[in-house]
Short mmCIF file of C-alpha atoms and ligand atoms in Angstrom, two decimals:
data_model
loop_
_atom_site.label_atom_id
_atom_site.label_comp_id
_atom_site.label_asym_id
_atom_site.label_seq_id
_atom_site.Cartn_x
_atom_site.Cartn_y
_atom_site.Cartn_z
CA MET A 1 -36.38 3.87 1.63
CA ALA A 2 -32.53 3.99 2.26
CA ASP A 3 -30.10 6.30 0.19
CA THR A 4 -27.99 4.23 -2.32
CA THR A 5 -26.64 7.32 -3.78
CA GLY A 6 -23.34 6.16 -2.04
CA LYS A 7 -22.73 3.88 -4.48
CA GLY A 8 -19.20 2.18 -2.96
CA LEU A 9 -19.57 4.79 -0.63
CA ALA A 10 -18.16 7.61 -2.60
CA GLY A 11 -18.22 10.77 -0.98
CA VAL A 12 -19.50 9.59 2.03
CA VAL A 13 -17.50 11.27 4.98
CA VAL A 14 -17.54 8.18 7.78
CA ALA A 15 -15.66 9.49 10.52
CA ASP A 16 -12.78 12.70 11.49
CA THR A 17 -9.29 11.61 11.66
CA ARG A 18 -6.01 13.83 12.20
CA LYS A 19 -4.06 11.30 10.15
CA SER A 20 -3.70 12.74 6.73
CA LYS A 21 -5.48 14.83 4.28
CA VAL A 22 -6.29 14.01 0.68
CA ASP A 23 -7.23 17.25 -1.25
CA GLY A 24 -8.47 15.77 -4.05
CA GLU A 25 -9.52 18.63 -6.10
CA LYS A 26 -6.34 20.57 -5.56
CA GLY A 27 -3.54 17.20 -5.80
CA LYS A 28 -2.29 17.74 -2.30
CA LEU A 29 -2.05 15.42 0.70
CA TYR A 30 -0.41 16.06 4.12
CA TYR A 31 0.41 13.97 6.78
CA VAL A 32 -0.89 15.25 10.59
CA GLY A 33 -0.85 18.80 8.44
CA TYR A 34 2.51 18.55 6.77
CA ARG A 35 3.07 18.45 3.31
CA ILE A 36 3.61 14.93 1.46
CA GLU A 37 6.82 17.07 -0.42
CA ASP A 38 8.50 17.99 2.06
CA LEU A 39 8.13 14.70 4.09
CA ALA A 40 9.11 12.61 1.09
CA GLU A 41 12.15 15.55 1.15
CA HIS A 42 13.38 14.79 4.36
CA ALA A 43 11.53 12.07 6.08
CA SER A 44 12.95 8.66 6.89
CA PHE A 45 10.18 6.30 7.04
CA GLU A 46 10.22 5.61 10.57
CA GLU A 47 9.99 9.35 11.21
CA ALA A 48 7.05 9.65 9.37
CA SER A 49 5.19 6.87 10.93
CA PHE A 50 6.22 8.38 14.45
CA LEU A 51 4.22 11.41 12.93
CA LEU A 52 1.34 8.90 12.12
CA TRP A 53 1.41 7.17 15.34
CA ASN A 54 1.87 10.46 17.66
CA ASN A 55 0.63 13.15 15.87
CA ARG A 56 3.70 15.28 16.21
CA LEU A 57 7.67 15.01 14.48
CA PRO A 58 9.80 13.11 17.06
CA THR A 59 13.09 15.00 18.38
CA GLN A 60 16.09 13.96 17.03
CA ALA A 61 16.88 11.69 20.33
CA GLU A 62 13.47 10.41 19.84
CA LEU A 63 14.06 9.29 16.37
CA SER A 64 17.19 7.69 17.07
CA GLU A 65 15.98 5.58 19.83
CA PHE A 66 12.99 4.78 17.56
CA THR A 67 14.61 3.97 14.68
CA HIS A 68 17.00 1.81 16.66
CA MET A 69 13.98 0.10 18.74
CA ILE A 70 12.30 -0.71 15.57
CA ALA A 71 15.60 -2.25 14.11
CA ARG A 72 15.46 -4.57 16.92
CA ASP A 73 12.20 -5.37 16.65
CA MET A 74 12.66 -6.59 13.08
CA THR A 75 13.91 -10.08 14.47
CA VAL A 76 11.23 -12.90 13.20
CA LYS A 77 11.60 -16.32 14.97
CA PRO A 78 13.00 -18.70 13.13
CA ASP A 79 9.76 -21.09 13.22
CA ILE A 80 7.76 -18.59 12.10
CA ILE A 81 10.49 -18.68 8.88
CA ASP A 82 10.15 -21.93 8.77
CA VAL A 83 5.95 -21.91 8.14
CA MET A 84 6.94 -19.70 5.23
CA ARG A 85 9.45 -22.77 3.98
CA ASP A 86 6.21 -25.65 3.69
CA LEU A 87 4.08 -22.45 1.39
CA PRO A 88 4.09 -23.65 -2.19
CA LYS A 89 6.36 -21.68 -3.71
CA ASN A 90 4.33 -20.14 -6.53
CA THR A 91 1.67 -18.66 -3.49
CA HIS A 92 0.79 -14.92 -4.25
CA PRO A 93 3.50 -13.02 -1.88
CA MET A 94 0.39 -10.79 -0.71
CA GLY A 95 -1.68 -14.42 0.10
CA VAL A 96 2.16 -15.24 2.10
CA LEU A 97 2.11 -11.70 4.11
CA ARG A 98 -1.53 -12.15 4.91
CA SER A 99 -1.36 -15.75 6.88
CA MET A 100 1.93 -14.25 8.23
CA ILE A 101 0.97 -11.33 9.90
CA SER A 102 -2.37 -13.61 11.02
CA LEU A 103 0.45 -16.03 12.50
CA LEU A 104 2.55 -13.57 14.51
CA GLY A 105 -0.71 -12.29 15.66
CA ASN A 106 -1.13 -15.78 17.42
CA ARG A 107 2.31 -15.35 19.03
CA ASP A 108 2.32 -11.96 20.38
CA GLU A 109 1.21 -12.22 24.36
CA GLU A 110 -0.07 -8.80 24.02
CA THR A 111 -2.68 -9.34 21.25
CA GLU A 112 -5.56 -9.36 23.27
CA ASP A 113 -4.43 -6.37 25.19
CA SER A 114 -5.82 -3.33 23.10
CA ALA A 115 -4.93 -0.48 25.57
CA PRO A 116 -3.27 2.67 23.83
CA GLU A 117 0.20 1.32 24.87
CA ALA A 118 0.26 -2.03 24.09
CA ASN A 119 -1.64 -1.28 20.28
CA LEU A 120 1.91 1.18 20.26
CA ARG A 121 3.91 -1.65 20.98
CA LYS A 122 2.65 -4.06 18.96
CA ALA A 123 2.05 -1.26 15.86
CA ARG A 124 6.30 -0.83 16.34
CA ARG A 125 6.34 -4.95 15.99
CA LEU A 126 4.01 -4.98 13.04
CA LEU A 127 6.03 -2.43 11.18
CA ALA A 128 9.29 -4.00 12.01
CA LYS A 129 8.08 -7.28 11.14
CA THR A 130 6.45 -7.04 7.84
CA PRO A 131 9.64 -5.60 6.28
CA THR A 132 11.67 -8.91 7.51
CA LEU A 133 8.64 -11.40 6.55
CA VAL A 134 8.37 -9.98 2.71
CA ALA A 135 12.06 -9.78 2.12
CA ALA A 136 12.24 -13.60 3.45
CA TRP A 137 9.83 -14.60 1.17
CA ALA A 138 11.08 -13.08 -2.05
CA ARG A 139 14.92 -15.90 -1.08
CA ILE A 140 12.60 -18.78 0.45
CA ARG A 141 10.14 -18.64 -3.28
CA ASP A 142 13.37 -18.34 -5.44
CA GLY A 143 14.94 -21.35 -2.93
CA GLU A 144 17.49 -18.92 -1.04
CA GLU A 145 18.28 -18.74 2.25
CA PRO A 146 16.05 -15.20 4.49
CA ILE A 147 19.05 -12.58 5.34
CA ALA A 148 18.24 -11.42 9.50
CA PRO A 149 18.30 -7.79 9.83
CA ARG A 150 20.67 -5.74 11.10
CA ALA A 151 20.86 -3.45 14.16
CA ASP A 152 22.97 -0.86 12.29
CA LEU A 153 20.47 -0.10 9.05
CA GLY A 154 17.47 1.86 9.22
CA LEU A 155 14.27 -0.06 7.73
CA ALA A 156 14.40 0.80 4.04
CA ALA A 157 17.90 -0.22 4.08
CA ASN A 158 17.48 -3.04 6.41
CA PHE A 159 14.72 -4.00 3.63
CA MET A 160 17.34 -3.89 0.98
CA TYR A 161 19.67 -5.29 2.68
CA MET A 162 17.65 -8.35 3.60
CA LEU A 163 15.92 -9.23 0.11
CA LYS A 164 19.80 -8.80 -1.74
CA ASN A 165 22.19 -10.08 0.82
CA GLU A 166 24.28 -6.84 0.14
CA GLU A 167 25.25 -3.60 1.47
CA PRO A 168 22.81 -1.44 0.66
CA ASN A 169 23.22 0.73 -2.53
CA PRO A 170 22.60 4.43 -0.76
CA THR A 171 20.74 5.61 -4.14
CA GLU A 172 18.11 2.82 -4.03
CA VAL A 173 17.67 3.05 -0.37
CA ASP A 174 16.83 6.60 -0.86
CA ALA A 175 14.05 5.78 -3.18
CA ALA A 176 12.74 2.87 -1.20
CA ASN A 177 12.67 5.22 1.86
CA VAL A 178 10.93 7.71 -0.59
CA TYR A 179 8.42 5.17 -1.49
CA LEU A 180 7.76 4.23 1.92
CA VAL A 181 6.95 7.63 2.99
CA LEU A 182 4.57 8.75 0.08
CA LEU A 183 2.18 5.28 0.39
CA ALA A 184 2.05 5.30 4.45
CA ASP A 185 -1.70 6.64 4.67
CA HIS A 186 -4.31 8.11 2.04
CA GLY A 187 -7.54 8.76 4.35
CA PHE A 188 -10.29 6.16 4.64
CA ASN A 189 -8.99 4.00 1.53
CA ALA A 190 -10.64 0.39 1.21
CA SER A 191 -7.67 -0.90 2.79
CA THR A 192 -7.63 1.47 6.04
CA PHE A 193 -11.46 1.70 6.39
CA THR A 194 -11.39 -1.89 6.48
CA SER A 195 -9.08 -2.05 9.49
CA ARG A 196 -11.47 0.39 11.01
CA VAL A 197 -13.98 -1.93 10.67
CA VAL A 198 -12.76 -4.62 12.34
CA THR A 199 -11.30 -2.18 14.53
CA SER A 200 -14.75 -1.18 15.48
CA THR A 201 -15.83 -4.20 16.27
CA ASP A 202 -13.22 -4.32 18.76
CA GLY A 203 -11.50 -6.18 17.51
CA ASP A 204 -7.80 -6.70 18.03
CA ILE A 205 -4.63 -4.81 15.76
CA TYR A 206 -3.45 -8.42 14.55
CA SER A 207 -7.07 -9.20 12.62
CA ALA A 208 -7.42 -5.86 11.78
CA VAL A 209 -4.40 -5.79 10.07
CA THR A 210 -4.51 -8.75 8.46
CA ALA A 211 -8.34 -7.78 7.22
CA ALA A 212 -6.79 -4.78 5.79
CA ILE A 213 -3.71 -7.10 3.59
CA GLY A 214 -7.39 -8.79 1.91
CA ALA A 215 -8.31 -5.41 0.97
CA LEU A 216 -5.00 -3.94 0.08
CA LYS A 217 -4.55 -7.23 -2.89
CA GLY A 218 -7.06 -6.61 -5.23
CA PRO A 219 -5.81 -4.66 -8.41
CA LYS A 220 -8.20 -2.22 -8.12
CA HIS A 221 -6.36 -0.80 -4.68
CA GLY A 222 -2.84 -1.90 -3.59
CA GLY A 223 -2.48 -4.27 -6.34
CA ALA A 224 -2.69 -1.90 -9.06
CA ASN A 225 1.39 -1.67 -8.75
CA GLU A 226 1.80 -5.05 -9.87
CA ALA A 227 -0.91 -4.89 -12.38
CA ALA A 228 0.79 -2.19 -14.04
CA MET A 229 3.86 -3.45 -14.14
CA LYS A 230 2.73 -6.59 -15.67
CA MET A 231 0.65 -4.34 -18.72
CA PHE A 232 4.01 -2.05 -19.02
CA MET A 233 5.97 -5.39 -20.01
CA GLU A 234 2.82 -6.72 -21.72
CA ILE A 235 3.31 -3.36 -24.03
CA GLY A 236 7.25 -4.68 -24.39
CA GLY A 237 8.71 -1.55 -24.83
CA PRO A 238 8.27 2.54 -25.77
CA GLU A 239 8.24 1.89 -29.62
CA ASN A 240 4.83 -0.51 -28.71
CA VAL A 241 3.08 1.86 -26.46
CA LYS A 242 0.79 3.90 -29.44
CA ASP A 243 -0.68 0.57 -31.00
CA PHE A 244 -1.12 -0.23 -27.58
CA PHE A 245 -3.03 2.46 -26.64
CA GLU A 246 -5.25 2.75 -29.77
CA LYS A 247 -6.30 -0.77 -30.52
CA GLN A 248 -6.70 -1.49 -26.72
CA VAL A 249 -7.75 1.47 -25.15
CA LYS A 250 -9.01 3.19 -27.34
CA GLY A 251 -10.77 0.01 -29.31
CA GLU A 252 -11.32 -2.69 -26.77
CA GLY A 253 -11.87 0.05 -24.12
CA ARG A 254 -8.88 -1.60 -21.53
CA LYS A 255 -8.02 0.14 -18.55
CA ILE A 256 -5.14 1.72 -18.02
CA MET A 257 -3.62 0.51 -15.09
CA GLY A 258 -2.21 2.88 -12.64
CA ILE A 259 -4.42 5.64 -14.25
CA GLY A 260 -7.29 6.82 -12.60
CA HIS A 261 -8.56 7.72 -8.86
CA ARG A 262 -11.53 7.65 -6.75
CA VAL A 263 -10.68 10.54 -4.72
CA TYR A 264 -7.70 12.62 -7.09
CA LYS A 265 -9.41 14.84 -9.89
CA ALA A 266 -5.80 16.45 -10.23
CA PRO A 267 -2.71 14.81 -10.61
CA ASP A 268 -1.77 12.73 -7.74
CA PRO A 269 1.12 14.78 -5.88
CA ARG A 270 2.66 11.15 -5.34
CA ALA A 271 2.77 10.51 -9.00
CA VAL A 272 4.36 13.47 -9.90
CA ILE A 273 7.18 13.00 -6.87
CA LEU A 274 7.87 8.77 -8.18
CA LYS A 275 7.86 10.39 -11.64
CA LYS A 276 10.97 12.09 -10.60
CA HIS A 277 12.17 9.19 -9.11
CA ALA A 278 11.14 6.73 -11.69
CA LYS A 279 13.54 8.92 -13.89
CA ALA A 280 16.63 9.64 -11.81
CA LEU A 281 16.60 5.69 -11.33
CA ALA A 282 16.29 5.57 -15.52
CA ASP A 283 19.23 7.89 -15.78
CA THR A 284 21.36 6.38 -13.23
CA THR A 285 21.32 2.50 -13.93
CA GLY A 286 21.33 3.07 -17.75
CA ASN A 287 18.17 1.66 -18.08
CA SER A 288 15.16 3.61 -19.34
CA LYS A 289 13.22 1.35 -21.58
CA TRP A 290 10.08 0.91 -18.95
CA PHE A 291 10.33 4.37 -17.64
CA GLU A 292 9.98 5.34 -20.93
CA THR A 293 7.01 2.98 -21.79
CA ALA A 294 5.45 4.13 -18.74
CA GLU A 295 6.13 8.08 -19.45
CA LYS A 296 4.83 7.81 -23.21
CA LEU A 297 1.18 5.70 -21.85
CA ASP A 298 0.74 8.74 -19.40
CA GLU A 299 1.23 11.40 -21.76
CA LEU A 300 -1.23 10.09 -24.88
CA ALA A 301 -3.91 9.28 -22.34
CA ARG A 302 -3.28 13.01 -20.90
CA ALA A 303 -4.16 14.50 -24.30
CA ASP A 304 -6.69 12.07 -25.20
CA GLU A 305 -10.69 13.53 -24.77
CA TYR A 306 -11.66 10.60 -22.67
CA PHE A 307 -8.97 10.89 -19.90
CA ILE A 308 -9.15 14.31 -20.33
CA GLU A 309 -13.17 14.53 -19.53
CA ARG A 310 -13.05 12.10 -16.43
CA LYS A 311 -10.04 13.68 -14.70
CA LEU A 312 -8.09 10.62 -14.91
CA PHE A 313 -4.46 10.98 -14.08
CA ALA A 314 -1.72 8.62 -13.26
CA ASN A 315 -2.17 7.52 -9.43
CA VAL A 316 0.85 6.54 -7.26
CA ASP A 317 0.91 2.81 -8.30
CA TYR A 318 1.83 3.87 -12.32
CA TYR A 319 5.39 5.04 -11.31
CA SER A 320 5.98 3.29 -8.48
CA ALA A 321 5.60 0.35 -10.51
CA ILE A 322 9.11 1.13 -12.49
CA VAL A 323 10.48 2.87 -9.12
CA LEU A 324 10.30 -1.09 -7.97
CA TYR A 325 10.83 -2.58 -10.31
CA THR A 326 13.96 -0.65 -11.50
CA LEU A 327 15.00 -1.49 -7.92
CA GLY A 328 14.80 -5.09 -8.26
CA ILE A 329 11.04 -5.91 -6.91
CA GLN A 330 9.29 -8.51 -9.09
CA PRO A 331 5.96 -7.39 -9.94
CA ASP A 332 4.22 -9.44 -7.55
CA MET A 333 6.38 -8.29 -4.88
CA MET A 334 5.64 -5.22 -5.40
CA THR A 335 1.93 -4.74 -3.43
CA PRO A 336 3.72 -6.41 -0.17
CA LEU A 337 5.75 -2.82 -0.31
CA PHE A 338 2.93 -0.96 -0.50
CA ALA A 339 1.51 -3.27 2.52
CA MET A 340 4.88 -2.77 4.29
CA SER A 341 4.37 1.37 4.44
CA ARG A 342 0.57 1.14 4.50
CA MET A 343 1.11 -0.67 8.04
CA ALA A 344 1.79 2.65 9.60
CA GLY A 345 -1.04 3.98 8.29
CA TRP A 346 -3.66 1.13 9.30
CA THR A 347 -1.97 0.83 12.86
CA ALA A 348 -2.32 4.45 13.09
CA ASN A 349 -6.13 4.48 11.86
CA ILE A 350 -6.91 1.60 14.31
CA ILE A 351 -4.79 3.51 17.23
CA GLU A 352 -7.33 6.17 16.51
CA GLN A 353 -10.45 4.39 15.92
CA TRP A 354 -9.83 2.61 19.37
CA ALA A 355 -9.66 5.81 20.90
CA ASP A 356 -13.37 7.04 19.84
CA ASN A 357 -14.60 3.99 18.50
CA ARG A 358 -18.70 3.17 17.85
CA LEU A 359 -19.55 -0.17 15.85
CA ILE A 360 -19.01 0.56 12.21
CA ARG A 361 -22.43 -0.65 10.38
CA PRO A 362 -24.11 0.27 7.81
CA ARG A 363 -27.70 -0.54 6.54
CA ALA A 364 -28.68 -1.95 2.84
CA ASN A 365 -30.96 -1.01 0.82
CA TYR A 366 -33.29 -4.82 0.68
CA VAL A 367 -34.03 -4.91 -3.12
CA GLY A 368 -35.25 -8.30 -3.45
CA THR A 369 -39.49 -9.66 -2.83
CA ILE A 370 -40.60 -10.08 0.46
CA ASP A 371 -43.33 -12.55 1.61
CA GLU A 372 -42.91 -15.78 -0.67
CA PRO A 373 -44.69 -18.58 0.15
CA TRP A 374 -42.89 -21.43 1.47
CA VAL A 375 -42.66 -24.37 -0.69
CA MET A 376 -41.79 -27.69 0.83
CA ILE A 377 -38.78 -28.88 -0.65
CA GLY A 378 -40.32 -32.07 -2.09
CA ASP A 379 -42.82 -29.64 -4.26
CA ARG A 380 -40.05 -27.46 -5.80
C1 COA B 401 -9.31 3.10 -9.08
C2 COA B 401 -10.14 3.16 -9.76
C3 COA B 401 -10.53 1.95 -9.17
C4 COA B 401 -11.48 4.08 -9.42
O1 COA B 401 -12.74 4.01 -9.37
P1 COA B 401 -13.94 4.60 -9.51
O2 COA B 401 -13.54 5.76 -8.68
O3 COA B 401 -15.33 4.11 -8.79
O4 COA B 401 -14.60 4.87 -10.48
P2 COA B 401 -14.56 4.58 -12.04
O5 COA B 401 -14.21 3.35 -12.25
O6 COA B 401 -16.13 4.88 -12.06
O7 COA B 401 -14.17 5.81 -13.15
C5 COA B 401 -14.38 6.94 -13.93
C6 COA B 401 -14.61 6.73 -15.26
O8 COA B 401 -13.46 6.84 -15.38
C7 COA B 401 -13.36 5.73 -16.68
N1 COA B 401 -11.77 4.65 -15.99
C8 COA B 401 -11.30 5.26 -14.64
N2 COA B 401 -9.89 4.24 -15.03
C9 COA B 401 -9.68 4.04 -15.58
C10 COA B 401 -8.46 3.68 -16.56
N3 COA B 401 -7.50 3.54 -15.66
N4 COA B 401 -8.54 3.93 -18.07
C11 COA B 401 -9.61 3.91 -18.35
N5 COA B 401 -10.85 4.14 -18.07
C12 COA B 401 -10.82 4.26 -17.20
C13 COA B 401 -14.13 4.63 -16.28
O9 COA B 401 -14.45 3.65 -17.12
C14 COA B 401 -15.18 5.69 -15.82
O10 COA B 401 -16.25 5.70 -16.87
P3 COA B 401 -17.12 6.09 -17.49
O11 COA B 401 -17.71 7.26 -16.69
O12 COA B 401 -17.64 6.06 -18.70
O13 COA B 401 -18.63 5.17 -16.96
C15 COA B 401 -10.23 3.17 -11.19
O14 COA B 401 -9.87 4.14 -11.79
C16 COA B 401 -9.30 1.97 -11.96
O15 COA B 401 -9.70 0.95 -11.72
N6 COA B 401 -8.19 2.72 -12.09
C17 COA B 401 -7.24 1.38 -12.79
C18 COA B 401 -6.55 0.83 -11.58
C19 COA B 401 -6.05 1.43 -10.71
O16 COA B 401 -4.91 2.26 -10.91
N7 COA B 401 -6.17 1.48 -8.89
C20 COA B 401 -5.15 1.72 -7.91
C21 COA B 401 -5.95 3.42 -7.89
S1 COA B 401 -4.97 4.24 -6.13
#
């Protein structure tokens, strides 16, 4: 009889990785040994991506060249953008992204070449083109023309520029950059594991990343930022939080989106950093309504026996929803931003999987009947 105690593969270790370490008991996260707090304070998203792909920090010259190459790779051909124009305007942005990344794979001459250098080049193109696709869809669905990337801007700044068609505001760019750095990798989360499963079949990088986008979309994973923001909006403001908590959470057992985590049984270090940025943005913009709503609900949960017993804390999606909304990101565009960031981790894990691959193929514990007598169709 197979062991099914690891339902949801909880606690199951399936491979070694040098990419990120999640210490759920202590609430610590490291990329290639570097503390997430240091990365959030000092690194650009490009620098964090270089680290994840190469297992070391770049020199200044390497980072400049790498940042420049990414800016150059951000361009997406007009005929690809035209495909987006034909999609129904109410298509979920994650559905659009999933299709467009898959399409990019059909247009990349190196798709079937999975040599390490080819995979690195494709990883760079994927990282670079995703923000362009995300920003283009945000504009197309609003009936506006997409904006081409600029060669002189880093990835976070370029994204804000392509989204808003205005000179990027440094405070906004910093917040977007911190967000992208913080979500770049996180052990064998559901979407990263999905990308590894596809890779383990000797599948190409585009197939692996397309599948990962599908896994990220759900509200138990990346979709939680969208779900959290919609929940804050439904609450409507800090004055309604207590009522929401008592009636819906305590009374009806409704889950608070953005709270709880499979691995963290201590505060999620990314949420701690993002909370500070959410507060700073609320102070600078003078719009503190959503921050206060989120903070008040978080405080009620943290003081409640049910949440304390289960060690449920705000996860990365909780305060990132406030950060992103303050940056002008609509709730359903939030998970695509998560994908923009996690693209670094997915591709790093795919490259690592290729370097030491074995087909990932677990077993199922069959619990049905056997040897049923065959009944002819006319007799059923
Ligand atoms: C993240 C999540 C899917 C983890 O799931 P999991 O590891 O399978 O943990 P469980 O769902 O079994 O949760 C353990 C217990 O805490 C409760 N719980 C978990 N998250 C909760 C939440 N957000 N609000 C209220 N209760 C919650 C569960 O009901 C369960 O209670 P029980 O032991 O009485 O049955 C879950 O916490 C969740 O759905 N959170 C909201 C969505 C979210 O923020 N996802 C993003 C994750 S980064």
